[in-house]
mmCIF file of C-alpha atoms in Angstrom:
data_model
loop_
_atom_site.group_PDB
_atom_site.id
_atom_site.type_symbol
_atom_site.label_atom_id
_atom_site.label_comp_id
_atom_site.label_asym_id
_atom_site.label_seq_id
_atom_site.Cartn_x
_atom_site.Cartn_y
_atom_site.Cartn_z
ATOM 1 C CA MET Z 2 0.000 0.000 0.000
ATOM 2 C CA LYS Z 3 1.427 3.351 -1.066
ATOM 3 C CA GLN Z 4 2.047 5.779 1.782
ATOM 4 C CA GLY Z 5 1.264 9.483 1.703
ATOM 5 C CA PRO Z 6 3.813 12.283 2.182
ATOM 6 C CA CYS Z 7 5.723 12.290 5.471
ATOM 7 C CA SER Z 8 5.222 15.132 7.901
ATOM 8 C CA GLU Z 9 8.289 17.224 8.731
ATOM 9 C CA GLU Z 10 8.481 15.447 12.079
ATOM 10 C CA ASP Z 11 8.471 12.033 10.358
ATOM 11 C CA CYS Z 12 11.137 13.148 7.888
ATOM 12 C CA PHE Z 13 13.272 14.459 10.736
ATOM 13 C CA SER Z 14 12.894 11.114 12.522
ATOM 14 C CA LEU Z 15 13.860 9.160 9.382
ATOM 15 C CA LEU Z 16 16.932 11.309 8.771
ATOM 16 C CA LYS Z 17 17.964 10.943 12.413
ATOM 17 C CA GLN Z 18 17.607 7.139 12.165
ATOM 18 C CA PHE Z 19 19.591 7.073 8.929
ATOM 19 C CA GLU Z 20 22.456 9.146 10.288
ATOM 20 C CA HIS Z 21 22.453 7.120 13.504
ATOM 21 C CA VAL Z 22 22.929 3.897 11.522
ATOM 22 C CA LEU Z 23 25.855 5.428 9.626
ATOM 23 C CA GLU Z 24 27.448 6.610 12.856
ATOM 24 C CA SER Z 25 26.878 3.388 14.815
ATOM 25 C CA ASP Z 26 28.374 1.145 12.106
ATOM 26 C CA PRO Z 27 31.432 2.885 10.605
ATOM 27 C CA LEU Z 28 32.416 -0.361 8.855
ATOM 28 C CA ILE Z 29 29.486 -0.329 6.420
ATOM 29 C CA ASP Z 30 30.951 -1.295 3.046
ATOM 30 C CA GLU Z 31 27.858 -1.658 0.883
ATOM 31 C CA VAL Z 32 24.600 0.237 0.541
ATOM 32 C CA GLY Z 33 21.531 -0.457 -1.578
ATOM 33 C CA PHE Z 34 17.889 0.471 -2.044
ATOM 34 C CA ILE Z 35 15.477 -2.388 -1.320
ATOM 35 C CA HIS Z 36 11.748 -2.929 -1.575
ATOM 36 C CA PRO Z 37 9.948 -3.140 1.802
ATOM 37 C CA SER Z 38 8.891 -6.726 1.020
ATOM 38 C CA GLN Z 39 12.545 -7.818 1.015
ATOM 39 C CA PHE Z 40 13.203 -6.998 4.673
ATOM 40 C CA ILE Z 41 11.767 -10.295 5.982
ATOM 41 C CA MET Z 42 13.705 -12.352 3.441
ATOM 42 C CA LEU Z 43 16.954 -10.564 4.314
ATOM 43 C CA ASP Z 44 16.314 -11.139 8.024
ATOM 44 C CA GLU Z 45 15.820 -14.865 7.430
ATOM 45 C CA GLU Z 46 19.022 -15.141 5.391
ATOM 46 C CA ALA Z 47 21.009 -13.205 7.994
ATOM 47 C CA SER Z 48 19.647 -15.332 10.845
ATOM 48 C CA SER Z 49 20.481 -18.612 9.087
ATOM 49 C CA SER Z 50 24.075 -17.492 8.464
ATOM 50 C CA ASN Z 51 24.547 -16.062 12.001
ATOM 51 C CA VAL Z 52 26.045 -12.816 10.691
ATOM 52 C CA TYR Z 53 26.612 -9.660 12.711
ATOM 53 C CA GLN Z 54 23.306 -7.823 13.151
ATOM 54 C CA ASN Z 55 22.583 -4.220 14.070
ATOM 55 C CA GLU Z 56 18.822 -4.058 14.233
ATOM 56 C CA VAL Z 57 17.262 -0.767 13.214
ATOM 57 C CA GLN Z 58 14.059 -0.688 15.195
ATOM 58 C CA PRO Z 59 10.989 1.290 14.120
ATOM 59 C CA ASN Z 60 10.731 4.716 15.738
ATOM 60 C CA ASN Z 61 7.584 6.576 16.867
ATOM 61 C CA GLY Z 62 5.322 3.805 15.588
ATOM 62 C CA THR Z 63 6.634 3.975 12.024
ATOM 63 C CA SER Z 64 7.357 0.809 10.047
ATOM 64 C CA ARG Z 65 10.918 -0.336 9.576
ATOM 65 C CA LYS Z 66 12.814 1.588 6.885
ATOM 66 C CA PHE Z 67 16.472 0.542 7.271
ATOM 67 C CA TRP Z 68 18.270 -2.813 7.282
ATOM 68 C CA ASN Z 69 21.797 -2.965 8.662
ATOM 69 C CA LYS Z 70 23.473 -6.330 9.118
ATOM 70 C CA ASP Z 71 26.945 -7.695 8.481
ATOM 71 C CA HIS Z 72 28.044 -4.118 7.647
ATOM 72 C CA LYS Z 73 25.538 -3.943 4.758
ATOM 73 C CA LEU Z 74 22.932 -1.181 4.672
ATOM 74 C CA GLY Z 75 19.567 -1.403 2.955
ATOM 75 C CA ILE Z 76 17.249 1.594 2.606
ATOM 76 C CA SER Z 77 13.558 1.098 1.894
ATOM 77 C CA THR Z 78 12.540 2.389 -1.522
ATOM 78 C CA ASP Z 79 9.274 3.821 -0.217
ATOM 79 C CA ILE Z 80 11.061 6.613 1.675
ATOM 80 C CA LEU Z 81 13.816 7.508 -0.799
ATOM 81 C CA VAL Z 82 12.250 10.577 -2.399
ATOM 82 C CA GLN Z 83 11.021 12.170 0.826
ATOM 83 C CA LEU Z 84 14.180 11.314 2.787
ATOM 84 C CA CYS Z 85 16.406 12.707 0.042
ATOM 85 C CA LYS Z 86 14.442 15.954 -0.201
ATOM 86 C CA TYR Z 87 14.559 16.495 3.541
ATOM 87 C CA ALA Z 88 18.255 15.557 3.784
ATOM 88 C CA LYS Z 89 19.066 18.130 1.080
ATOM 89 C CA HIS Z 90 17.006 20.745 2.901
ATOM 90 C CA VAL Z 91 18.807 20.145 6.222
ATOM 91 C CA PHE Z 92 22.196 20.009 4.494
ATOM 92 C CA LEU Z 93 21.657 23.361 2.749
ATOM 93 C CA LEU Z 94 20.644 24.981 6.052
ATOM 94 C CA ALA Z 95 23.825 23.631 7.659
ATOM 95 C CA LEU Z 96 25.920 24.858 4.729
ATOM 96 C CA ASP Z 97 24.467 28.380 5.008
ATOM 97 C CA GLU Z 98 25.251 28.345 8.731
ATOM 98 C CA TYR Z 99 28.832 27.250 8.017
ATOM 99 C CA LYS Z 100 29.368 29.936 5.369
ATOM 100 C CA CYS Z 101 27.928 32.677 7.610
ATOM 101 C CA HIS Z 102 29.598 31.796 10.898
ATOM 102 C CA GLY Z 103 32.474 29.491 9.981
ATOM 103 C CA ASN Z 104 33.119 26.727 12.488
ATOM 104 C CA ILE Z 105 32.110 28.796 15.535
ATOM 105 C CA SER Z 106 29.310 27.312 17.606
ATOM 106 C CA CYS Z 107 28.107 27.232 21.189
ATOM 107 C CA SER Z 108 26.806 23.697 20.828
ATOM 108 C CA PRO Z 109 28.889 20.463 20.678
ATOM 109 C CA CYS Z 110 27.862 20.028 17.025
ATOM 110 C CA THR Z 111 29.850 22.537 14.991
ATOM 111 C CA PRO Z 112 28.584 23.828 11.610
ATOM 112 C CA GLU Z 113 31.445 21.944 9.960
ATOM 113 C CA SER Z 114 30.485 18.605 11.511
ATOM 114 C CA GLU Z 115 26.830 19.194 10.612
ATOM 115 C CA VAL Z 116 27.719 19.877 6.967
ATOM 116 C CA MET Z 117 29.854 16.725 6.792
ATOM 117 C CA LYS Z 118 27.194 14.603 8.483
ATOM 118 C CA HIS Z 119 24.261 15.797 6.374
ATOM 119 C CA SER Z 120 26.214 15.835 3.088
ATOM 120 C CA GLN Z 121 27.146 12.199 3.712
ATOM 121 C CA ALA Z 122 23.465 11.304 4.062
ATOM 122 C CA VAL Z 123 22.543 13.276 0.928
ATOM 123 C CA LEU Z 124 25.261 11.711 -1.244
ATOM 124 C CA LEU Z 125 24.355 8.165 -0.250
ATOM 125 C CA LEU Z 126 20.850 8.939 -1.515
ATOM 126 C CA SER Z 127 21.784 11.172 -4.483
ATOM 127 C CA SER Z 128 25.389 10.600 -5.554
ATOM 128 C CA ASP Z 129 25.559 13.324 -8.215
ATOM 129 C CA PHE Z 130 24.462 16.230 -5.993
ATOM 130 C CA GLY Z 131 27.425 18.487 -6.795
ATOM 131 C CA THR Z 132 26.758 21.055 -4.067
ATOM 132 C CA ALA Z 133 27.346 18.414 -1.392
ATOM 133 C CA TRP Z 134 30.604 17.249 -2.980
ATOM 134 C CA ASN Z 135 31.815 20.854 -3.271
ATOM 135 C CA ALA Z 136 30.986 21.525 0.371
ATOM 136 C CA ARG Z 137 33.051 18.524 1.418
ATOM 137 C CA LYS Z 138 35.943 19.723 -0.769
ATOM 138 C CA LEU Z 139 35.743 23.154 0.884
ATOM 139 C CA ILE Z 140 36.052 21.641 4.353
ATOM 140 C CA LEU Z 141 38.607 18.951 3.481
ATOM 141 C CA SER Z 142 40.888 21.448 1.737
ATOM 142 C CA LYS Z 143 41.499 22.993 5.179
ATOM 143 C CA LYS Z 144 42.508 19.679 6.761
ATOM 144 C CA ASP Z 145 46.083 18.572 7.247
ATOM 145 C CA GLN Z 146 45.521 15.008 8.469
ATOM 146 C CA LEU Z 147 45.918 12.123 6.032
ATOM 147 C CA SER Z 148 43.183 10.224 7.886
ATOM 148 C CA ALA Z 149 40.575 12.805 6.814
ATOM 149 C CA PHE Z 150 41.309 12.069 3.151
ATOM 150 C CA THR Z 151 41.497 8.287 3.526
ATOM 151 C CA GLU Z 152 38.124 8.393 5.298
ATOM 152 C CA GLU Z 153 36.762 10.344 2.318
ATOM 153 C CA LEU Z 154 38.010 7.574 0.025
ATOM 154 C CA ARG Z 155 36.109 5.092 2.198
ATOM 155 C CA LEU Z 156 32.889 7.134 1.946
ATOM 156 C CA SER Z 157 33.095 7.560 -1.816
ATOM 157 C CA GLY Z 158 33.793 3.825 -2.132
ATOM 158 C CA LEU Z 159 30.606 3.147 -0.166
ATOM 159 C CA ILE Z 160 28.647 5.436 -2.496
ATOM 160 C CA LEU Z 161 30.085 3.628 -5.537
ATOM 161 C CA SER Z 162 28.801 0.319 -4.174
ATOM 162 C CA ASN Z 163 25.318 1.524 -5.111
ATOM 163 C CA SER Z 164 26.160 4.065 -7.845
ATOM 164 C CA PRO Z 165 29.136 2.552 -9.728
ATOM 165 C CA LYS Z 166 28.733 4.883 -12.718
ATOM 166 C CA SER Z 167 28.461 8.130 -10.755
ATOM 167 C CA GLU Z 168 30.744 10.597 -12.550
ATOM 168 C CA SER Z 169 30.714 13.016 -9.596
ATOM 169 C CA THR Z 170 31.897 10.313 -7.204
ATOM 170 C CA TRP Z 171 34.758 9.160 -9.444
ATOM 171 C CA SER Z 172 35.764 12.782 -9.996
ATOM 172 C CA HIS Z 173 35.785 13.373 -6.243
ATOM 173 C CA ARG Z 174 38.080 10.373 -5.731
ATOM 174 C CA ARG Z 175 40.552 11.841 -8.222
ATOM 175 C CA TRP Z 176 40.454 15.137 -6.309
ATOM 176 C CA ILE Z 177 41.191 13.285 -3.057
ATOM 177 C CA ILE Z 178 44.171 11.472 -4.590
ATOM 178 C CA LYS Z 179 45.527 14.734 -5.992
ATOM 179 C CA MET Z 180 45.274 16.325 -2.537
ATOM 180 C CA ILE Z 181 47.031 13.374 -0.918
ATOM 181 C CA SER Z 182 49.748 13.509 -3.570
ATOM 182 C CA GLN Z 183 50.323 17.229 -3.116
ATOM 183 C CA ARG Z 184 50.322 17.236 0.689
ATOM 184 C CA PHE Z 185 51.546 13.822 1.791
ATOM 185 C CA SER Z 186 53.056 12.184 -1.329
ATOM 186 C CA THR Z 187 51.154 9.335 -2.964
ATOM 187 C CA PRO Z 188 51.390 6.014 -1.100
ATOM 188 C CA GLN Z 189 51.561 3.274 -3.706
ATOM 189 C CA GLU Z 190 49.203 1.105 -1.652
ATOM 190 C CA ILE Z 191 46.453 3.685 -2.245
ATOM 191 C CA ILE Z 192 46.977 3.450 -6.016
ATOM 192 C CA THR Z 193 46.958 -0.360 -5.783
ATOM 193 C CA LYS Z 194 43.693 -0.352 -3.818
ATOM 194 C CA GLU Z 195 42.146 2.081 -6.300
ATOM 195 C CA SER Z 196 43.042 -0.225 -9.167
ATOM 196 C CA GLU Z 197 41.582 -3.217 -7.329
ATOM 197 C CA LEU Z 198 38.412 -1.238 -6.612
ATOM 198 C CA VAL Z 199 37.876 -0.566 -10.322
ATOM 199 C CA GLU Z 200 38.356 -4.238 -11.158
ATOM 200 C CA SER Z 201 35.865 -5.367 -8.515
ATOM 201 C CA ILE Z 202 33.327 -2.782 -9.708
ATOM 202 C CA GLY Z 203 33.968 -3.904 -13.289
ATOM 203 C CA GLU Z 204 32.785 -7.388 -12.305
ATOM 204 C CA ARG Z 205 29.446 -6.026 -11.068
ATOM 205 C CA SER Z 206 28.978 -3.137 -13.500
ATOM 206 C CA LYS Z 207 29.748 -4.146 -17.070
ATOM 207 C CA MET Z 208 31.116 -1.687 -19.638
ATOM 208 C CA ASN Z 209 31.692 0.922 -16.921
ATOM 209 C CA TYR Z 210 33.604 3.582 -18.863
ATOM 210 C CA ARG Z 211 33.870 5.977 -15.883
ATOM 211 C CA ALA Z 212 35.486 3.361 -13.655
ATOM 212 C CA TRP Z 213 38.033 2.334 -16.297
ATOM 213 C CA TYR Z 214 38.804 5.965 -17.134
ATOM 214 C CA HIS Z 215 39.618 6.415 -13.447
ATOM 215 C CA ARG Z 216 41.944 3.408 -13.581
ATOM 216 C CA CYS Z 217 43.714 4.810 -16.656
ATOM 217 C CA TRP Z 218 44.138 8.125 -14.833
ATOM 218 C CA LEU Z 219 45.872 6.321 -11.973
ATOM 219 C CA VAL Z 220 48.709 5.204 -14.280
ATOM 220 C CA SER Z 221 50.292 8.666 -14.113
ATOM 221 C CA TYR Z 222 50.942 8.066 -10.391
ATOM 222 C CA MET Z 223 52.502 4.616 -10.854
ATOM 223 C CA GLU Z 224 56.161 3.719 -10.712
ATOM 224 C CA ILE Z 225 57.357 1.490 -13.550
ATOM 225 C CA GLU Z 226 57.455 -1.578 -11.264
ATOM 226 C CA GLN Z 227 53.795 -1.041 -10.384
ATOM 227 C CA VAL Z 228 52.949 -0.618 -14.076
ATOM 228 C CA ILE Z 229 54.417 -4.049 -14.810
ATOM 229 C CA GLN Z 230 52.491 -5.546 -11.889
ATOM 230 C CA GLU Z 231 49.236 -3.997 -13.115
ATOM 231 C CA LEU Z 232 49.875 -5.313 -16.623
ATOM 232 C CA ASN Z 233 50.272 -8.833 -15.245
ATOM 233 C CA LYS Z 234 47.328 -8.583 -12.849
ATOM 234 C CA SER Z 235 44.860 -7.240 -15.435
ATOM 235 C CA LYS Z 236 45.735 -9.883 -18.018
ATOM 236 C CA ARG Z 237 43.450 -12.579 -16.645
ATOM 237 C CA TRP Z 238 40.502 -10.172 -16.334
ATOM 238 C CA ALA Z 239 40.989 -8.971 -19.908
ATOM 239 C CA GLY Z 240 41.176 -12.546 -21.179
ATOM 240 C CA LEU Z 241 37.806 -13.293 -19.580
ATOM 241 C CA HIS Z 242 36.155 -10.079 -20.871
ATOM 242 C CA VAL Z 243 37.311 -9.879 -24.475
ATOM 243 C CA ALA Z 244 34.303 -7.788 -25.547
ATOM 244 C CA ASP Z 245 35.042 -5.048 -22.986
ATOM 245 C CA SER Z 246 37.297 -2.562 -24.772
ATOM 246 C CA SER Z 247 37.775 -0.526 -21.570
ATOM 247 C CA CYS Z 248 40.135 -3.083 -20.054
ATOM 248 C CA PHE Z 249 42.233 -3.240 -23.228
ATOM 249 C CA HIS Z 250 42.335 0.544 -23.267
ATOM 250 C CA TYR Z 251 43.742 0.348 -19.742
ATOM 251 C CA ARG Z 252 46.411 -2.103 -20.894
ATOM 252 C CA ARG Z 253 47.345 0.282 -23.698
ATOM 253 C CA ARG Z 254 47.755 3.094 -21.175
ATOM 254 C CA LEU Z 255 50.063 0.907 -19.108
ATOM 255 C CA MET Z 256 52.108 -0.026 -22.168
ATOM 256 C CA LEU Z 257 52.414 3.603 -23.215
ATOM 257 C CA LYS Z 258 53.826 4.299 -19.757
ATOM 258 C CA ILE Z 259 56.471 1.641 -20.481
ATOM 259 C CA LEU Z 260 57.306 3.347 -23.788
ATOM 260 C CA GLU Z 261 57.619 6.707 -22.021
ATOM 261 C CA SER Z 262 59.993 5.171 -19.487
ATOM 262 C CA LEU Z 263 62.386 4.117 -22.274
ATOM 263 C CA TYR Z 264 63.313 7.723 -22.964
ATOM 264 C CA VAL Z 265 63.716 9.025 -19.419
ATOM 265 C CA LYS Z 266 67.003 10.892 -19.160
ATOM 266 C CA GLY Z 267 69.624 9.673 -16.737
ATOM 267 C CA GLY Z 268 69.906 6.230 -15.206
ATOM 268 C CA ASN Z 269 66.160 5.723 -14.602
ATOM 269 C CA ALA Z 270 65.260 4.666 -18.145
ATOM 270 C CA TYR Z 271 63.577 1.272 -18.433
ATOM 271 C CA ASP Z 272 65.523 -1.524 -20.118
ATOM 272 C CA LYS Z 273 64.496 -1.643 -23.792
ATOM 273 C CA SER Z 274 65.116 -5.387 -24.070
ATOM 274 C CA GLU Z 275 62.624 -5.973 -21.226
ATOM 275 C CA ALA Z 276 60.087 -3.667 -22.871
ATOM 276 C CA ARG Z 277 60.563 -5.526 -26.143
ATOM 277 C CA LYS Z 278 59.873 -8.827 -24.392
ATOM 278 C CA ILE Z 279 56.680 -7.436 -22.829
ATOM 279 C CA TRP Z 280 55.475 -6.146 -26.199
ATOM 280 C CA LYS Z 281 56.183 -9.436 -27.960
ATOM 281 C CA GLU Z 282 54.318 -11.393 -25.281
ATOM 282 C CA GLU Z 283 51.320 -9.057 -25.612
ATOM 283 C CA LEU Z 284 51.298 -9.486 -29.394
ATOM 284 C CA ASP Z 285 51.429 -13.278 -29.118
ATOM 285 C CA TRP Z 286 48.715 -13.327 -26.453
ATOM 286 C CA ASN Z 287 46.521 -10.999 -28.498
ATOM 287 C CA LYS Z 288 46.861 -13.300 -31.517
ATOM 288 C CA GLU Z 289 45.758 -16.259 -29.403
ATOM 289 C CA LEU Z 290 42.670 -14.335 -28.279
ATOM 290 C CA VAL Z 291 41.879 -13.175 -31.837
ATOM 291 C CA GLU Z 292 41.942 -16.759 -33.084
ATOM 292 C CA ARG Z 293 40.050 -18.162 -30.085
ATOM 293 C CA TYR Z 294 37.330 -15.509 -29.751
ATOM 294 C CA VAL Z 295 36.183 -14.930 -33.299
ATOM 295 C CA GLY Z 296 34.735 -11.562 -34.311
ATOM 296 C CA ARG Z 297 35.656 -9.501 -31.231
ATOM 297 C CA GLU Z 298 36.414 -5.959 -32.403
ATOM 298 C CA ALA Z 299 38.092 -4.931 -29.130
ATOM 299 C CA LEU Z 300 40.861 -7.475 -29.793
ATOM 300 C CA TRP Z 301 41.527 -6.130 -33.285
ATOM 301 C CA LEU Z 302 41.605 -2.536 -32.052
ATOM 302 C CA HIS Z 303 44.156 -3.591 -29.439
ATOM 303 C CA ARG Z 304 46.217 -5.243 -32.177
ATOM 304 C CA ARG Z 305 46.373 -1.973 -34.141
ATOM 305 C CA PHE Z 306 48.068 -0.295 -31.201
ATOM 306 C CA LEU Z 307 50.430 -3.201 -30.568
ATOM 307 C CA SER Z 308 51.481 -3.654 -34.199
ATOM 308 C CA LEU Z 309 52.153 -0.032 -35.055
ATOM 309 C CA ASN Z 310 54.164 0.597 -31.890
ATOM 310 C CA TRP Z 311 56.053 -2.678 -32.283
ATOM 311 C CA ILE Z 312 57.191 -1.561 -35.723
ATOM 312 C CA MET Z 313 58.005 2.000 -34.669
ATOM 313 C CA TYR Z 314 59.792 1.332 -31.379
ATOM 314 C CA PHE Z 315 61.189 -2.190 -31.547
ATOM 315 C CA ALA Z 316 61.398 -3.595 -35.067
ATOM 316 C CA CYS Z 317 62.284 -0.404 -36.905
ATOM 317 C CA ASN Z 318 65.906 -0.037 -35.784
ATOM 318 C CA ASP Z 319 68.203 -0.529 -32.825
ATOM 319 C CA SER Z 320 68.779 3.133 -32.136
ATOM 320 C CA ASP Z 321 67.310 5.036 -29.228
ATOM 321 C CA VAL Z 322 65.355 7.349 -31.529
ATOM 322 C CA SER Z 323 62.021 6.174 -32.941
ATOM 323 C CA PRO Z 324 60.500 7.587 -36.158
ATOM 324 C CA GLU Z 325 58.313 10.651 -35.769
ATOM 325 C CA PRO Z 326 54.616 10.307 -36.708
ATOM 326 C CA GLY Z 327 54.296 10.580 -40.480
ATOM 327 C CA GLU Z 328 57.989 9.913 -41.026
ATOM 328 C CA SER Z 329 58.766 7.234 -43.608
ATOM 329 C CA ILE Z 330 59.694 3.834 -42.130
ATOM 330 C CA ILE Z 331 62.370 1.758 -43.799
ATOM 331 C CA ILE Z 332 61.167 -1.833 -44.004
ATOM 332 C CA ASN Z 333 63.966 -4.012 -42.689
ATOM 333 C CA GLU Z 334 64.050 -7.793 -42.412
ATOM 334 C CA GLU Z 335 62.351 -7.916 -39.008
ATOM 335 C CA ILE Z 336 59.491 -5.684 -40.154
ATOM 336 C CA ALA Z 337 59.105 -7.765 -43.314
ATOM 337 C CA ILE Z 338 58.784 -10.971 -41.276
ATOM 338 C CA PHE Z 339 56.275 -9.321 -38.928
ATOM 339 C CA ILE Z 340 54.109 -8.045 -41.793
ATOM 340 C CA ASP Z 341 54.270 -11.445 -43.485
ATOM 341 C CA ASN Z 342 52.848 -13.011 -40.302
ATOM 342 C CA GLU Z 343 50.116 -10.351 -40.156
ATOM 343 C CA ILE Z 344 49.140 -11.098 -43.761
ATOM 344 C CA GLN Z 345 48.886 -14.786 -42.864
ATOM 345 C CA LEU Z 346 46.601 -13.847 -39.962
ATOM 346 C CA LEU Z 347 44.522 -11.773 -42.377
ATOM 347 C CA GLU Z 348 44.194 -14.684 -44.819
ATOM 348 C CA SER Z 349 43.107 -17.138 -42.123
ATOM 349 C CA SER Z 350 40.614 -14.626 -40.735
ATOM 350 C CA MET Z 351 39.149 -13.939 -44.185
ATOM 351 C CA THR Z 352 38.194 -17.599 -44.575
ATOM 352 C CA VAL Z 353 34.502 -17.715 -43.731
ATOM 353 C CA PRO Z 354 32.979 -21.214 -43.274
ATOM 354 C CA ASP Z 355 29.702 -22.085 -44.951
ATOM 355 C CA THR Z 356 27.674 -21.156 -41.899
ATOM 356 C CA LYS Z 357 25.257 -18.496 -40.714
ATOM 357 C CA PHE Z 358 27.404 -17.890 -37.649
ATOM 358 C CA GLU Z 359 27.809 -14.107 -37.952
ATOM 359 C CA ASP Z 360 30.996 -13.923 -35.880
ATOM 360 C CA PHE Z 361 33.006 -15.324 -38.806
ATOM 361 C CA GLN Z 362 31.778 -12.507 -41.056
ATOM 362 C CA ALA Z 363 32.689 -10.037 -38.306
ATOM 363 C CA GLN Z 364 36.141 -11.608 -38.021
ATOM 364 C CA ALA Z 365 36.746 -11.177 -41.760
ATOM 365 C CA LEU Z 366 35.605 -7.553 -41.593
ATOM 366 C CA HIS Z 367 37.754 -6.665 -38.572
ATOM 367 C CA ALA Z 368 40.805 -8.331 -40.111
ATOM 368 C CA ALA Z 369 40.340 -6.461 -43.391
ATOM 369 C CA VAL Z 370 39.858 -3.112 -41.642
ATOM 370 C CA TYR Z 371 42.913 -3.790 -39.466
ATOM 371 C CA MET Z 372 45.184 -4.426 -42.433
ATOM 372 C CA LEU Z 373 43.863 -1.475 -44.438
ATOM 373 C CA TRP Z 374 44.331 0.765 -41.380
ATOM 374 C CA LEU Z 375 47.920 -0.453 -41.041
ATOM 375 C CA THR Z 376 48.668 0.342 -44.687
ATOM 376 C CA LYS Z 377 47.329 3.866 -44.214
ATOM 377 C CA LYS Z 378 49.660 4.340 -41.255
ATOM 378 C CA MET Z 379 52.530 2.810 -43.238
ATOM 379 C CA PRO Z 380 51.985 3.230 -47.011
ATOM 380 C CA GLU Z 381 55.099 1.113 -47.641
ATOM 381 C CA LEU Z 382 53.101 -1.964 -46.632
ATOM 382 C CA TRP Z 383 50.674 -1.736 -49.551
ATOM 383 C CA ARG Z 384 53.227 -3.122 -51.999
ATOM 384 C CA MET Z 385 53.939 -6.068 -49.678
ATOM 385 C CA LEU Z 386 50.216 -6.745 -49.350
ATOM 386 C CA GLU Z 387 49.767 -6.886 -53.106
ATOM 387 C CA GLU Z 388 52.812 -9.120 -53.542
ATOM 388 C CA LYS Z 389 51.766 -11.606 -50.868
ATOM 389 C CA LEU Z 390 48.044 -11.754 -51.559
ATOM 390 C CA GLY Z 391 47.786 -10.956 -55.233
ATOM 391 C CA THR Z 392 45.425 -8.515 -56.897
ATOM 392 C CA GLU Z 393 42.302 -10.665 -56.609
ATOM 393 C CA LYS Z 394 42.638 -11.236 -52.873
ATOM 394 C CA VAL Z 395 43.348 -7.554 -52.269
ATOM 395 C CA LYS Z 396 40.115 -6.780 -54.126
ATOM 396 C CA CYS Z 397 38.356 -9.310 -51.885
ATOM 397 C CA VAL Z 398 39.669 -7.502 -48.800
ATOM 398 C CA MET Z 399 38.428 -4.149 -50.115
ATOM 399 C CA SER Z 400 35.032 -5.540 -51.134
ATOM 400 C CA THR Z 401 34.548 -7.049 -47.658
ATOM 401 C CA ILE Z 402 34.892 -3.588 -46.130
ATOM 402 C CA ALA Z 403 32.846 -1.932 -48.880
ATOM 403 C CA LEU Z 404 29.980 -4.377 -48.374
ATOM 404 C CA GLU Z 405 29.735 -3.975 -44.595
ATOM 405 C CA ARG Z 406 31.071 -0.468 -43.937
ATOM 406 C CA PRO Z 407 31.285 1.632 -47.106
ATOM 407 C CA SER Z 408 31.705 4.911 -45.225
ATOM 408 C CA LEU Z 409 34.653 3.467 -43.285
ATOM 409 C CA LEU Z 410 36.319 2.333 -46.514
ATOM 410 C CA HIS Z 411 35.893 5.822 -47.969
ATOM 411 C CA HIS Z 412 37.429 7.335 -44.839
ATOM 412 C CA LEU Z 413 40.440 4.985 -44.801
ATOM 413 C CA VAL Z 414 41.140 5.345 -48.494
ATOM 414 C CA ASN Z 415 40.949 9.142 -48.432
ATOM 415 C CA VAL Z 416 42.691 9.893 -45.126
#
């Protein structure tokens, strides 16, 4: 049965209950919105597993609205709108008080503590309420204790448990890390935990661009040893999610960091032979995935990056200077062997069995686009392609693209 609007007294009571739960269980690590009918089922499951329970009893005769057990918090969906509106109202009053009088107060509850308490409640209910995030930034920017910032990371992590694609929350985390870096230096364990957080959220929230963008941003704070560790750790996840281009984009960011480290002046440059080994292993692994998971565009896009940079930085010459973009590349023996292997991959991928399984058609298309893209980046390869395949097969490659993506063919040919 749908309930009518809460009185101000009821809303005040609900907000007080909510904030009391948050204060009484500082180890809450997950929050969610649940239908009132689910409370009994959750109680039964919690009782059967003997988990830690913090009962939230009804107040002033009202029905139960919060569920808090085993450091998990559930909020009844039938109070969300009214609770959020009232929490925003109380937060804005506290913010006005803080701006007018600063942190001066005759009562034990200072304006600053009231703003932090009410903004926490608001953001757990409405994660993209920018005014609340900005108020917290204003107060935190005046703090000089690392614990204040690590606690803010904990809060934003809790908010992400229910709103994993909240742009404001991810942006706030980046602000926190910047502040920590500027004031206390960046502990590598924080960066490691951030990376692990993104991966765990990626398991629950598929194709989460905002989370993976955050993980790519973290690379700028990593030492080269941590970059290598991240490359190894993310490999298994990428191999199990071959359709998710975000993870492969992250791997490309890590590998670019390795390339950058090759040209660091002084004695801190990364060993080029080790970088070469990493690149070769990634190319071989990518080929295995391309042949195993037919028709996955993300794998072919990753191969573009790997192939072009392999040629430019490792196969092109043994000097410490790589060709500039647009500069002509001299095809040496190693490049010729590499391109020959890529043409063989193209030929095998262009073979479409007599089946209606569309992934084989997609594989042929992606392979054709990949090779044509490579020839546009390196015009010297076109002659090799014609020599190895012959005119008829080259026409077949072009017609495959023209049939499926004519506008793309026009773009590639005329770039």
